[in-house]
PDB file of C-alpha atoms and ligand atoms in Angstrom:
ATOM      1  CA  MET A 133     -12.333  -6.623 -33.288  1.00 56.00           C
ATOM      2  CA  ARG A 134      -9.802  -9.030 -31.753  1.00 79.00           C
ATOM      3  CA  ASN A 135     -10.720 -10.473 -28.401  1.00 93.00           C
ATOM      4  CA  LEU A 136      -9.765 -13.177 -25.906  1.00 97.00           C
ATOM      5  CA  SER A 137     -11.501 -15.967 -27.842  1.00 97.00           C
ATOM      6  CA  GLU A 138      -8.551 -16.054 -30.185  1.00 96.00           C
ATOM      7  CA  PHE A 139      -6.560 -17.828 -27.500  1.00 98.00           C
ATOM      8  CA  GLY A 140      -8.902 -20.823 -27.139  1.00 97.00           C
ATOM      9  CA  PRO A 141     -12.137 -22.089 -25.612  1.00 98.00           C
ATOM     10  CA  TRP A 142     -11.123 -22.018 -21.892  1.00 98.00           C
ATOM     11  CA  ALA A 143      -9.383 -19.628 -19.530  1.00 98.00           C
ATOM     12  CA  LEU A 144      -7.929 -20.485 -16.144  1.00 99.00           C
ATOM     13  CA  ILE A 145      -7.983 -17.574 -13.707  1.00 99.00           C
ATOM     14  CA  THR A 146      -6.458 -17.767 -10.180  1.00 99.00           C
ATOM     15  CA  GLY A 147      -7.738 -15.389  -7.559  1.00 98.00           C
ATOM     16  CA  ALA A 148     -11.027 -15.325  -9.408  1.00 98.00           C
ATOM     17  CA  SER A 149     -13.233 -14.830  -6.367  1.00 98.00           C
ATOM     18  CA  SER A 150     -12.606 -11.106  -6.136  1.00 98.00           C
ATOM     19  CA  GLY A 151     -11.077  -7.920  -7.620  1.00 98.00           C
ATOM     20  CA  ILE A 152      -8.843  -8.148 -10.656  1.00 98.00           C
ATOM     21  CA  GLY A 153      -9.396 -11.927 -11.072  1.00 98.00           C
ATOM     22  CA  GLU A 154     -13.211 -11.463 -10.968  1.00 98.00           C
ATOM     23  CA  ALA A 155     -12.865  -8.662 -13.577  1.00 98.00           C
ATOM     24  CA  PHE A 156     -10.835 -10.988 -15.841  1.00 98.00           C
ATOM     25  CA  ALA A 157     -13.569 -13.664 -15.487  1.00 98.00           C
ATOM     26  CA  ARG A 158     -16.247 -11.168 -16.508  1.00 98.00           C
ATOM     27  CA  ARG A 159     -14.117 -10.006 -19.522  1.00 98.00           C
ATOM     28  CA  CYS A 160     -13.559 -13.612 -20.585  1.00 98.00           C
ATOM     29  CA  ALA A 161     -17.292 -14.324 -20.449  1.00 98.00           C
ATOM     30  CA  ALA A 162     -17.997 -11.163 -22.446  1.00 97.00           C
ATOM     31  CA  ASP A 163     -15.545 -12.447 -25.121  1.00 97.00           C
ATOM     32  CA  GLY A 164     -17.274 -15.918 -25.134  1.00 97.00           C
ATOM     33  CA  VAL A 165     -14.412 -17.745 -23.359  1.00 98.00           C
ATOM     34  CA  ASN A 166     -15.347 -20.492 -20.797  1.00 98.00           C
ATOM     35  CA  VAL A 167     -13.757 -19.928 -17.376  1.00 98.00           C
ATOM     36  CA  VAL A 168     -12.134 -21.987 -14.588  1.00 99.00           C
ATOM     37  CA  LEU A 169     -12.423 -19.953 -11.443  1.00 99.00           C
ATOM     38  CA  ALA A 170      -9.765 -20.813  -8.811  1.00 99.00           C
ATOM     39  CA  ALA A 171      -9.358 -19.461  -5.255  1.00 98.00           C
ATOM     40  CA  ARG A 172     -10.383 -20.455  -1.714  1.00 98.00           C
ATOM     41  CA  SER A 173     -13.862 -18.812  -1.522  1.00 98.00           C
ATOM     42  CA  THR A 174     -16.034 -21.458  -3.149  1.00 98.00           C
ATOM     43  CA  GLU A 175     -19.396 -19.732  -2.567  1.00 98.00           C
ATOM     44  CA  ARG A 176     -18.261 -16.413  -4.088  1.00 98.00           C
ATOM     45  CA  MET A 177     -16.934 -18.208  -7.229  1.00 98.00           C
ATOM     46  CA  GLU A 178     -20.112 -20.304  -7.561  1.00 98.00           C
ATOM     47  CA  ALA A 179     -22.197 -17.057  -7.425  1.00 98.00           C
ATOM     48  CA  LEU A 180     -19.922 -15.455 -10.032  1.00 98.00           C
ATOM     49  CA  GLY A 181     -20.126 -18.572 -12.220  1.00 98.00           C
ATOM     50  CA  ARG A 182     -23.906 -18.437 -12.148  1.00 97.00           C
ATOM     51  CA  GLU A 183     -23.809 -14.781 -13.278  1.00 97.00           C
ATOM     52  CA  LEU A 184     -21.603 -15.624 -16.258  1.00 97.00           C
ATOM     53  CA  HIS A 185     -24.372 -17.635 -17.910  1.00 92.00           C
ATOM     54  CA  ARG A 186     -23.187 -16.918 -21.450  1.00 92.00           C
ATOM     55  CA  VAL A 187     -20.260 -19.340 -20.976  1.00 98.00           C
ATOM     56  CA  ARG A 188     -19.448 -22.569 -19.192  1.00 98.00           C
ATOM     57  CA  HIS A 189     -17.580 -22.423 -15.871  1.00 98.00           C
ATOM     58  CA  ARG A 190     -15.805 -24.688 -13.441  1.00 98.00           C
ATOM     59  CA  VAL A 191     -14.985 -23.785  -9.846  1.00 98.00           C
ATOM     60  CA  VAL A 192     -11.813 -25.162  -8.312  1.00 98.00           C
ATOM     61  CA  THR A 193     -11.347 -24.496  -4.582  1.00 98.00           C
ATOM     62  CA  VAL A 194      -7.646 -24.379  -3.891  1.00 98.00           C
ATOM     63  CA  ASP A 195      -5.251 -22.806  -1.395  1.00 98.00           C
ATOM     64  CA  LEU A 196      -2.296 -21.649  -3.466  1.00 98.00           C
ATOM     65  CA  SER A 197      -0.205 -20.871  -0.370  1.00 98.00           C
ATOM     66  CA  GLN A 198       0.122 -24.652   0.134  1.00 98.00           C
ATOM     67  CA  PRO A 199       3.068 -26.218  -1.757  1.00 96.00           C
ATOM     68  CA  THR A 200       0.863 -28.743  -3.534  1.00 97.00           C
ATOM     69  CA  GLY A 201      -1.968 -26.242  -4.361  1.00 98.00           C
ATOM     70  CA  ALA A 202      -0.724 -25.299  -7.848  1.00 98.00           C
ATOM     71  CA  ILE A 203      -0.133 -28.899  -8.861  1.00 97.00           C
ATOM     72  CA  GLU A 204      -3.631 -29.858  -7.694  1.00 98.00           C
ATOM     73  CA  LEU A 205      -5.066 -27.010  -9.683  1.00 98.00           C
ATOM     74  CA  ALA A 206      -3.153 -27.980 -12.888  1.00 98.00           C
ATOM     75  CA  ALA A 207      -4.514 -31.512 -12.459  1.00 98.00           C
ATOM     76  CA  ALA A 208      -8.039 -30.177 -12.054  1.00 98.00           C
ATOM     77  CA  VAL A 209      -7.947 -28.567 -15.473  1.00 98.00           C
ATOM     78  CA  ALA A 210      -6.041 -31.364 -17.310  1.00 98.00           C
ATOM     79  CA  ASP A 211      -9.150 -32.328 -19.326  1.00 98.00           C
ATOM     80  CA  LEU A 212      -9.812 -28.817 -20.635  1.00 98.00           C
ATOM     81  CA  ASP A 213      -8.330 -26.991 -23.654  1.00 98.00           C
ATOM     82  CA  VAL A 214      -6.965 -24.009 -21.723  1.00 98.00           C
ATOM     83  CA  GLY A 215      -5.703 -21.328 -24.128  1.00 98.00           C
ATOM     84  CA  LEU A 216      -5.588 -18.451 -21.642  1.00 98.00           C
ATOM     85  CA  PHE A 217      -4.040 -18.435 -18.187  1.00 98.00           C
ATOM     86  CA  VAL A 218      -4.356 -15.502 -15.785  1.00 99.00           C
ATOM     87  CA  SER A 219      -1.907 -16.024 -12.872  1.00 98.00           C
ATOM     88  CA  ASN A 220      -3.362 -13.515 -10.463  1.00 98.00           C
ATOM     89  CA  ALA A 221      -3.818 -14.871  -6.955  1.00 98.00           C
ATOM     90  CA  GLY A 222      -1.721 -13.077  -4.402  1.00 98.00           C
ATOM     91  CA  ASP A 223      -1.731 -11.332  -1.083  1.00 96.00           C
ATOM     92  CA  GLY A 224       0.442  -9.459   1.374  1.00 94.00           C
ATOM     93  CA  ARG A 225       0.544  -7.571   4.668  1.00 94.00           C
ATOM     94  CA  PRO A 226       2.013  -4.171   5.164  1.00 97.00           C
ATOM     95  CA  GLY A 227       4.507  -3.896   7.934  1.00 97.00           C
ATOM     96  CA  LYS A 228       8.157  -4.069   8.844  1.00 97.00           C
ATOM     97  CA  PHE A 229       9.940  -7.143   7.460  1.00 98.00           C
ATOM     98  CA  LEU A 230      11.538  -8.114  10.750  1.00 97.00           C
ATOM     99  CA  ASP A 231       8.202  -7.854  12.636  1.00 95.00           C
ATOM    100  CA  GLN A 232       6.604 -10.561  10.506  1.00 95.00           C
ATOM    101  CA  GLU A 233       6.707 -14.238  11.331  1.00 96.00           C
ATOM    102  CA  PRO A 234       8.966 -16.285   8.996  1.00 97.00           C
ATOM    103  CA  GLU A 235       6.301 -19.018   8.694  1.00 97.00           C
ATOM    104  CA  LYS A 236       3.745 -16.518   7.349  1.00 96.00           C
ATOM    105  CA  LEU A 237       6.360 -15.057   5.000  1.00 97.00           C
ATOM    106  CA  HIS A 238       7.106 -18.530   3.632  1.00 98.00           C
ATOM    107  CA  ARG A 239       3.413 -19.227   2.988  1.00 98.00           C
ATOM    108  CA  ARG A 240       3.028 -15.884   1.105  1.00 97.00           C
ATOM    109  CA  LEU A 241       6.155 -16.717  -0.899  1.00 98.00           C
ATOM    110  CA  VAL A 242       4.522 -19.883  -2.059  1.00 98.00           C
ATOM    111  CA  LEU A 243       1.316 -18.020  -2.902  1.00 98.00           C
ATOM    112  CA  ASN A 244       3.016 -14.986  -4.634  1.00 98.00           C
ATOM    113  CA  THR A 245       5.899 -16.863  -6.325  1.00 98.00           C
ATOM    114  CA  ILE A 246       5.959 -20.681  -6.332  1.00 98.00           C
ATOM    115  CA  SER A 247       2.335 -21.113  -7.406  1.00 98.00           C
ATOM    116  CA  HIS A 248       2.961 -18.761 -10.380  1.00 98.00           C
ATOM    117  CA  LEU A 249       6.138 -20.720 -11.228  1.00 98.00           C
ATOM    118  CA  ASP A 250       4.321 -24.138 -11.085  1.00 98.00           C
ATOM    119  CA  LEU A 251       1.243 -23.061 -13.022  1.00 98.00           C
ATOM    120  CA  THR A 252       3.119 -21.008 -15.646  1.00 98.00           C
ATOM    121  CA  HIS A 253       5.392 -24.010 -16.268  1.00 98.00           C
ATOM    122  CA  SER A 254       2.584 -26.583 -16.481  1.00 98.00           C
ATOM    123  CA  LEU A 255       0.195 -24.425 -18.556  1.00 98.00           C
ATOM    124  CA  GLY A 256       3.079 -23.062 -20.673  1.00 98.00           C
ATOM    125  CA  ARG A 257       4.100 -26.597 -21.752  1.00 98.00           C
ATOM    126  CA  ARG A 258       0.463 -27.375 -22.619  1.00 98.00           C
ATOM    127  CA  MET A 259       0.132 -24.194 -24.662  1.00 98.00           C
ATOM    128  CA  VAL A 260       3.282 -24.931 -26.644  1.00 98.00           C
ATOM    129  CA  GLU A 261       1.933 -28.401 -27.314  1.00 98.00           C
ATOM    130  CA  ARG A 262      -1.425 -27.040 -28.529  1.00 97.00           C
ATOM    131  CA  GLY A 263       0.365 -24.514 -30.740  1.00 97.00           C
ATOM    132  CA  GLY A 264      -0.326 -21.248 -28.903  1.00 98.00           C
ATOM    133  CA  GLY A 265      -2.016 -19.401 -26.097  1.00 98.00           C
ATOM    134  CA  GLY A 266      -1.916 -16.388 -23.855  1.00 98.00           C
ATOM    135  CA  MET A 267      -0.766 -15.721 -20.294  1.00 98.00           C
ATOM    136  CA  VAL A 268      -1.198 -12.737 -17.996  1.00 99.00           C
ATOM    137  CA  LEU A 269       1.111 -12.769 -14.949  1.00 98.00           C
ATOM    138  CA  VAL A 270      -0.107 -10.365 -12.310  1.00 98.00           C
ATOM    139  CA  SER A 271       2.803  -8.720 -10.455  1.00 98.00           C
ATOM    140  CA  ALA A 272       2.655  -5.333  -8.724  1.00 98.00           C
ATOM    141  CA  LEU A 273       3.971  -1.797  -9.384  1.00 96.00           C
ATOM    142  CA  GLY A 274       5.813  -2.040  -6.143  1.00 95.00           C
ATOM    143  CA  ALA A 275       7.889  -4.922  -7.570  1.00 96.00           C
ATOM    144  CA  VAL A 276       9.754  -2.488  -9.888  1.00 95.00           C
ATOM    145  CA  ASN A 277      11.770  -0.753  -7.182  1.00 95.00           C
ATOM    146  CA  GLY A 278      10.791  -2.485  -3.921  1.00 96.00           C
ATOM    147  CA  LEU A 279       8.731  -0.690  -1.272  1.00 97.00           C
ATOM    148  CA  PRO A 280       9.592  -0.287   2.422  1.00 97.00           C
ATOM    149  CA  ASN A 281       6.910  -1.857   4.707  1.00 98.00           C
ATOM    150  CA  MET A 282       6.103  -4.199   1.776  1.00 97.00           C
ATOM    151  CA  ALA A 283       9.575  -5.571   1.229  1.00 98.00           C
ATOM    152  CA  HIS A 284       8.666  -9.281   1.070  1.00 98.00           C
ATOM    153  CA  GLU A 285       5.684  -8.729  -1.379  1.00 97.00           C
ATOM    154  CA  SER A 286       7.744  -6.403  -3.528  1.00 98.00           C
ATOM    155  CA  ALA A 287      10.444  -9.037  -3.764  1.00 98.00           C
ATOM    156  CA  SER A 288       8.033 -11.927  -4.464  1.00 98.00           C
ATOM    157  CA  LYS A 289       6.274  -9.908  -7.122  1.00 98.00           C
ATOM    158  CA  ALA A 290       9.597  -9.007  -8.716  1.00 98.00           C
ATOM    159  CA  TYR A 291      10.029 -12.718  -9.504  1.00 98.00           C
ATOM    160  CA  VAL A 292       6.694 -12.748 -11.378  1.00 98.00           C
ATOM    161  CA  HIS A 293       7.669  -9.513 -13.171  1.00 98.00           C
ATOM    162  CA  SER A 294      10.977 -10.818 -14.371  1.00 98.00           C
ATOM    163  CA  LEU A 295       9.662 -14.337 -15.224  1.00 98.00           C
ATOM    164  CA  GLY A 296       6.832 -12.921 -17.367  1.00 98.00           C
ATOM    165  CA  ALA A 297       8.944 -10.278 -19.151  1.00 98.00           C
ATOM    166  CA  ALA A 298      11.519 -12.931 -20.099  1.00 98.00           C
ATOM    167  CA  LEU A 299       8.866 -15.485 -21.172  1.00 98.00           C
ATOM    168  CA  ASN A 300       7.287 -12.785 -23.394  1.00 98.00           C
ATOM    169  CA  ARG A 301      10.259 -13.238 -25.709  1.00 98.00           C
ATOM    170  CA  GLU A 302      11.125 -16.851 -25.005  1.00 98.00           C
ATOM    171  CA  LEU A 303       7.588 -18.173 -25.749  1.00 98.00           C
ATOM    172  CA  ALA A 304       6.812 -15.841 -28.654  1.00 98.00           C
ATOM    173  CA  THR A 305       8.190 -18.177 -31.320  1.00 97.00           C
ATOM    174  CA  ALA A 306       5.916 -20.960 -29.986  1.00 98.00           C
ATOM    175  CA  GLY A 307       2.903 -18.659 -30.429  1.00 98.00           C
ATOM    176  CA  VAL A 308       2.338 -18.063 -26.697  1.00 98.00           C
ATOM    177  CA  LYS A 309       1.791 -14.394 -25.787  1.00 98.00           C
ATOM    178  CA  VAL A 310       2.845 -13.349 -22.227  1.00 98.00           C
ATOM    179  CA  THR A 311       2.111 -10.045 -20.543  1.00 98.00           C
ATOM    180  CA  VAL A 312       2.962  -8.908 -17.062  1.00 98.00           C
ATOM    181  CA  MET A 313       0.328  -6.702 -15.376  1.00 98.00           C
ATOM    182  CA  LEU A 314       1.763  -4.266 -12.855  1.00 98.00           C
ATOM    183  CA  PRO A 315      -1.163  -2.935 -10.822  1.00 98.00           C
ATOM    184  CA  GLY A 316      -0.962  -0.179  -8.308  1.00 94.00           C
ATOM    185  CA  ASN A 317      -4.029   1.594  -6.849  1.00 94.00           C
ATOM    186  CA  VAL A 318      -6.573  -0.689  -8.701  1.00 97.00           C
ATOM    187  CA  ASN A 319      -9.921  -0.580  -6.901  1.00 97.00           C
ATOM    188  CA  THR A 320     -10.295  -3.987  -5.238  1.00 97.00           C
ATOM    189  CA  PRO A 321     -10.843  -5.215  -1.643  1.00 97.00           C
ATOM    190  CA  ILE A 322      -7.030  -5.503  -1.191  1.00 96.00           C
ATOM    191  CA  ILE A 323      -6.797  -1.704  -0.532  1.00 95.00           C
ATOM    192  CA  ASP A 324      -9.020  -1.893   2.569  1.00 94.00           C
ATOM    193  CA  ARG A 325      -7.555  -5.265   3.653  1.00 95.00           C
ATOM    194  CA  PHE A 326      -4.130  -3.667   3.702  1.00 94.00           C
ATOM    195  CA  GLY A 327      -5.434  -0.986   6.029  1.00 94.00           C
ATOM    196  CA  ILE A 328      -4.747   1.802   3.506  1.00 94.00           C
ATOM    197  CA  ASP A 329      -6.541   5.041   4.236  1.00 91.00           C
ATOM    198  CA  ARG A 330      -8.227   5.784   0.821  1.00 92.00           C
ATOM    199  CA  ALA A 331      -7.983   9.526   1.564  1.00 89.00           C
ATOM    200  CA  ARG A 332      -4.156   9.221   1.513  1.00 83.00           C
ATOM    201  CA  LEU A 333      -4.116   7.846  -2.055  1.00 88.00           C
ATOM    202  CA  PRO A 334      -2.869  10.390  -4.634  1.00 84.00           C
ATOM    203  CA  PHE A 335      -6.114   9.928  -6.601  1.00 90.00           C
ATOM    204  CA  GLY A 336      -9.198   7.704  -6.678  1.00 94.00           C
ATOM    205  CA  PRO A 337      -8.415   4.004  -7.294  1.00 97.00           C
ATOM    206  CA  PHE A 338      -8.749   2.824 -10.915  1.00 97.00           C
ATOM    207  CA  PRO A 339     -11.668   0.493 -11.756  1.00 98.00           C
ATOM    208  CA  ALA A 340     -10.622  -3.143 -12.001  1.00 98.00           C
ATOM    209  CA  ALA A 341     -12.630  -3.674 -15.248  1.00 98.00           C
ATOM    210  CA  ARG A 342     -10.684  -0.824 -16.982  1.00 98.00           C
ATOM    211  CA  ALA A 343      -7.376  -2.152 -15.679  1.00 98.00           C
ATOM    212  CA  VAL A 344      -8.258  -5.510 -17.165  1.00 98.00           C
ATOM    213  CA  ASP A 345      -9.310  -3.951 -20.501  1.00 98.00           C
ATOM    214  CA  GLN A 346      -5.908  -2.236 -20.800  1.00 98.00           C
ATOM    215  CA  THR A 347      -4.123  -5.446 -19.934  1.00 98.00           C
ATOM    216  CA  VAL A 348      -6.083  -7.438 -22.529  1.00 98.00           C
ATOM    217  CA  GLN A 349      -5.107  -4.853 -25.178  1.00 97.00           C
ATOM    218  CA  ALA A 350      -1.411  -5.192 -24.141  1.00 98.00           C
ATOM    219  CA  LEU A 351      -1.671  -9.005 -24.282  1.00 98.00           C
ATOM    220  CA  LEU A 352      -3.286  -9.027 -27.718  1.00 98.00           C
ATOM    221  CA  ALA A 353      -0.544  -6.598 -28.927  1.00 97.00           C
ATOM    222  CA  GLY A 354       2.199  -8.882 -27.482  1.00 98.00           C
ATOM    223  CA  ARG A 355       3.528  -6.332 -25.086  1.00 98.00           C
ATOM    224  CA  PRO A 356       5.756  -7.629 -22.229  1.00 98.00           C
ATOM    225  CA  THR A 357       4.350  -5.373 -19.478  1.00 98.00           C
ATOM    226  CA  ILE A 358       1.432  -3.059 -18.750  1.00 98.00           C
ATOM    227  CA  VAL A 359       0.915  -0.550 -15.976  1.00 98.00           C
ATOM    228  CA  PRO A 360      -2.818   0.073 -15.975  1.00 98.00           C
ATOM    229  CA  ASP A 361      -4.062   3.640 -15.603  1.00 97.00           C
ATOM    230  CA  ARG A 362      -2.321   6.453 -17.432  1.00 97.00           C
ATOM    231  CA  ARG A 363      -2.133   8.513 -14.236  1.00 96.00           C
ATOM    232  CA  MET A 364       0.139   5.834 -12.742  1.00 96.00           C
ATOM    233  CA  ARG A 365       2.200   5.819 -15.910  1.00 96.00           C
ATOM    234  CA  ALA A 366       2.549   9.613 -15.694  1.00 95.00           C
ATOM    235  CA  ILE A 367       3.711   9.415 -12.086  1.00 94.00           C
ATOM    236  CA  MET A 368       6.371   6.826 -13.112  1.00 93.00           C
ATOM    237  CA  ARG A 369       7.557   9.196 -15.877  1.00 95.00           C
ATOM    238  CA  LEU A 370       7.466  12.463 -14.012  1.00 96.00           C
ATOM    239  CA  VAL A 371       8.195  11.822 -10.287  1.00 95.00           C
ATOM    240  CA  PRO A 372      11.689  10.773  -9.177  1.00 96.00           C
ATOM    241  CA  THR A 373      11.756   7.096  -8.086  1.00 96.00           C
ATOM    242  CA  GLY A 374      13.176   7.989  -4.620  1.00 96.00           C
ATOM    243  CA  THR A 375      10.182  10.221  -3.975  1.00 96.00           C
ATOM    244  CA  THR A 376       7.506   7.688  -4.965  1.00 94.00           C
ATOM    245  CA  VAL A 377       9.256   4.909  -2.943  1.00 96.00           C
ATOM    246  CA  ARG A 378       9.458   7.145   0.129  1.00 96.00           C
ATOM    247  CA  MET A 379       5.818   8.305  -0.144  1.00 93.00           C
ATOM    248  CA  ASN A 380       4.427   4.763  -0.736  1.00 94.00           C
ATOM    249  CA  GLY A 381       6.647   3.334   2.003  1.00 95.00           C
ATOM    250  CA  ARG A 382       5.219   5.944   4.429  1.00 95.00           C
ATOM    251  CA  MET A 383       1.618   5.225   3.365  1.00 94.00           C
ATOM    252  CA  LEU A 384       2.208   1.448   3.889  1.00 95.00           C
ATOM    253  CA  GLY A 385       3.762   2.105   7.297  1.00 95.00           C
ATOM    254  CA  GLU A 386       0.635   3.980   8.296  1.00 95.00           C
ATOM    255  CA  ALA A 387      -1.497   1.182   6.867  1.00 95.00           C
ATOM    256  CA  ALA A 388       0.423  -1.290   9.099  1.00 95.00           C
ATOM    257  CA  ASP A 389      -0.334   0.892  12.097  1.00 94.00           C
ATOM    258  CA  ASN A 390      -4.051   1.035  11.109  1.00 93.00           C
ATOM    259  CA  LEU A 391      -4.089  -2.802  10.964  1.00 93.00           C
ATOM    260  CA  ALA A 392      -2.360  -3.055  14.344  1.00 91.00           C
ATOM    261  CA  ARG A 393      -4.901  -0.719  15.899  1.00 92.00           C
ATOM    262  CA  ALA A 394      -7.784  -2.629  14.351  1.00 90.00           C
ATOM    263  CA  SER A 395      -6.442  -5.952  15.600  1.00 86.00           C
ATOM    264  CA  THR A 396      -6.047  -4.556  19.102  1.00 85.00           C
ATOM    265  CA  THR A 397      -9.729  -3.493  19.006  1.00 78.00           C
ATOM    266  CA  THR A 398     -11.083  -6.703  17.523  1.00 70.00           C
ATOM    267  CA  GLY A 399      -8.584  -9.075  19.103  1.00 64.00           C
ATOM    268  CA  LYS A 400      -7.742 -10.427  15.604  1.00 57.00           C
ATOM    269  CA  HIS A 401      -4.147 -10.840  14.464  1.00 53.00           C
TER     270      HIS A 401
HETATM  271  N1  NAP B  82      -5.323  -3.789  -6.418  1.00 64.29           N
HETATM  272  C1  NAP B  82      -4.085  -3.311  -6.572  1.00 64.29           C
HETATM  273  O1  NAP B  82      -3.916  -2.090  -6.706  1.00 64.29           O
HETATM  274  C2  NAP B  82      -2.955  -4.323  -6.602  1.00 64.29           C
HETATM  275  C3  NAP B  82      -1.642  -3.714  -6.453  1.00 64.29           C
HETATM  276  C4  NAP B  82      -0.543  -4.579  -6.460  1.00 64.29           C
HETATM  277  C5  NAP B  82      -0.708  -5.918  -6.673  1.00 64.29           C
HETATM  278  N2  NAP B  82      -1.967  -6.414  -6.812  1.00 64.29           N
HETATM  279  C6  NAP B  82      -2.022  -7.889  -7.067  1.00 64.29           C
HETATM  280  O2  NAP B  82      -3.150  -8.174  -7.894  1.00 64.29           O
HETATM  281  C7  NAP B  82      -3.597  -9.480  -7.587  1.00 64.29           C
HETATM  282  C8  NAP B  82      -5.096  -9.474  -7.421  1.00 64.29           C
HETATM  283  O3  NAP B  82      -5.375  -8.751  -6.229  1.00 64.29           O
HETATM  284  P1  NAP B  82      -6.684  -7.811  -6.084  1.00 64.29           P
HETATM  285  O4  NAP B  82      -6.231  -6.468  -6.023  1.00 64.29           O
HETATM  286  O5  NAP B  82      -7.691  -8.226  -7.076  1.00 64.29           O
HETATM  287  O6  NAP B  82      -7.129  -8.224  -4.605  1.00 64.29           O
HETATM  288  P2  NAP B  82      -8.326  -9.170  -4.069  1.00 64.29           P
HETATM  289  O7  NAP B  82      -9.604  -8.602  -4.548  1.00 64.29           O
HETATM  290  O8  NAP B  82      -8.066  -9.267  -2.599  1.00 64.29           O
HETATM  291  O9  NAP B  82      -8.038 -10.525  -4.751  1.00 64.29           O
HETATM  292  C9  NAP B  82      -7.059 -11.450  -4.384  1.00 64.29           C
HETATM  293  C10 NAP B  82      -7.455 -12.823  -4.964  1.00 64.29           C
HETATM  294  O10 NAP B  82      -6.437 -13.734  -4.621  1.00 64.29           O
HETATM  295  C11 NAP B  82      -7.022 -14.906  -3.974  1.00 64.29           C
HETATM  296  N3  NAP B  82      -6.164 -15.516  -3.015  1.00 64.29           N
HETATM  297  C12 NAP B  82      -5.607 -14.911  -1.914  1.00 64.29           C
HETATM  298  N4  NAP B  82      -4.979 -15.856  -1.241  1.00 64.29           N
HETATM  299  C13 NAP B  82      -5.125 -17.043  -1.837  1.00 64.29           C
HETATM  300  C14 NAP B  82      -4.682 -18.399  -1.576  1.00 64.29           C
HETATM  301  N5  NAP B  82      -4.003 -18.674  -0.463  1.00 64.29           N
HETATM  302  N6  NAP B  82      -5.095 -19.340  -2.440  1.00 64.29           N
HETATM  303  C15 NAP B  82      -5.816 -19.063  -3.539  1.00 64.29           C
HETATM  304  N7  NAP B  82      -6.238 -17.831  -3.856  1.00 64.29           N
HETATM  305  C16 NAP B  82      -5.928 -16.789  -2.988  1.00 64.29           C
HETATM  306  C17 NAP B  82      -8.282 -14.319  -3.317  1.00 64.29           C
HETATM  307  O11 NAP B  82      -9.305 -15.366  -3.243  1.00 64.29           O
HETATM  308  P3  NAP B  82      -9.618 -16.133  -1.844  1.00 64.29           P
HETATM  309  O12 NAP B  82      -9.470 -15.183  -0.715  1.00 64.29           O
HETATM  310  O13 NAP B  82     -11.024 -16.554  -2.149  1.00 64.29           O
HETATM  311  O14 NAP B  82      -8.712 -17.321  -1.820  1.00 64.29           O
HETATM  312  C18 NAP B  82      -8.778 -13.286  -4.360  1.00 64.29           C
HETATM  313  O15 NAP B  82      -9.509 -13.926  -5.370  1.00 64.29           O
HETATM  314  C19 NAP B  82      -2.794  -9.990  -6.359  1.00 64.29           C
HETATM  315  O16 NAP B  82      -1.777 -10.827  -6.782  1.00 64.29           O
HETATM  316  C20 NAP B  82      -2.279  -8.662  -5.802  1.00 64.29           C
HETATM  317  O17 NAP B  82      -1.030  -8.839  -5.082  1.00 64.29           O
HETATM  318  C21 NAP B  82      -3.067  -5.625  -6.805  1.00 64.29           C
END
């Protein structure tokens, strides 16, 4: 059976301290691929690295919302033969676009867009030089049509979606496979951090490990995009776009209200 080891001895995973990135790290280890774990939470990544004892690991603590973060990360893996890159780190905050502070929007734009640009460019060049590789760019289902109360994140993730889909063709001749993952309702801490009421979700969130398995299959098959979870794919096929955008926008508006209430109670903003 084909697995991730066909791309090379090392994988670089951003946002590896949690959720989808952590699930990618576990999958890499199961396939015998050494991992570089990159995010801000050093202790969580060190604990994860110790668990992945079948393979070697390196932890890189980096804030990818800083303009130099991605460049520093690329330098920190310059000595490794990285054949697989998972560009996954990202974040957001539900709420009305005009209510959010421009400075915070800029930082999230660096995290959700510029860091993907810089790392995809740097790792892409190295993969072409080494004669091949694989890249997973993690976007979001909301990027496809844009979601009210998540306008900025939808837009920044649309960049990642479009970049990866184009590179799927552009880099194919150089032996580099590129797949864009479009998650929506994958079971990670982001759901609660966004203030989303889990009871309002159309169905139970999809396990991150299964979302990663489906993405790996898509990558190995050379597909440009993958929406994990066939229930989400069915919704996309069967429900009119206007309806899903309206429903998701309303749910995110309620999530923003939940966050505002919680911050009034705790005094955190
Ligand atoms: N779960 C879903 O259904 C869903 C839906 C749409 C899009 N996504 C996308 O999927 C990706 C993974 O999210 P997730 O669901 O797995 O959520 P998660 O569990 O919260 O993981 C987010 C990861 O990004 C890292 N990160 C956040 N800010 C960072 C920063 N400034 N610098 C470096 N790393 C940073 C976090 O690590 P630290 O906090 O340790 O830095 C964490 O490892 C994100 O890009 C997210 O937008 C997920």
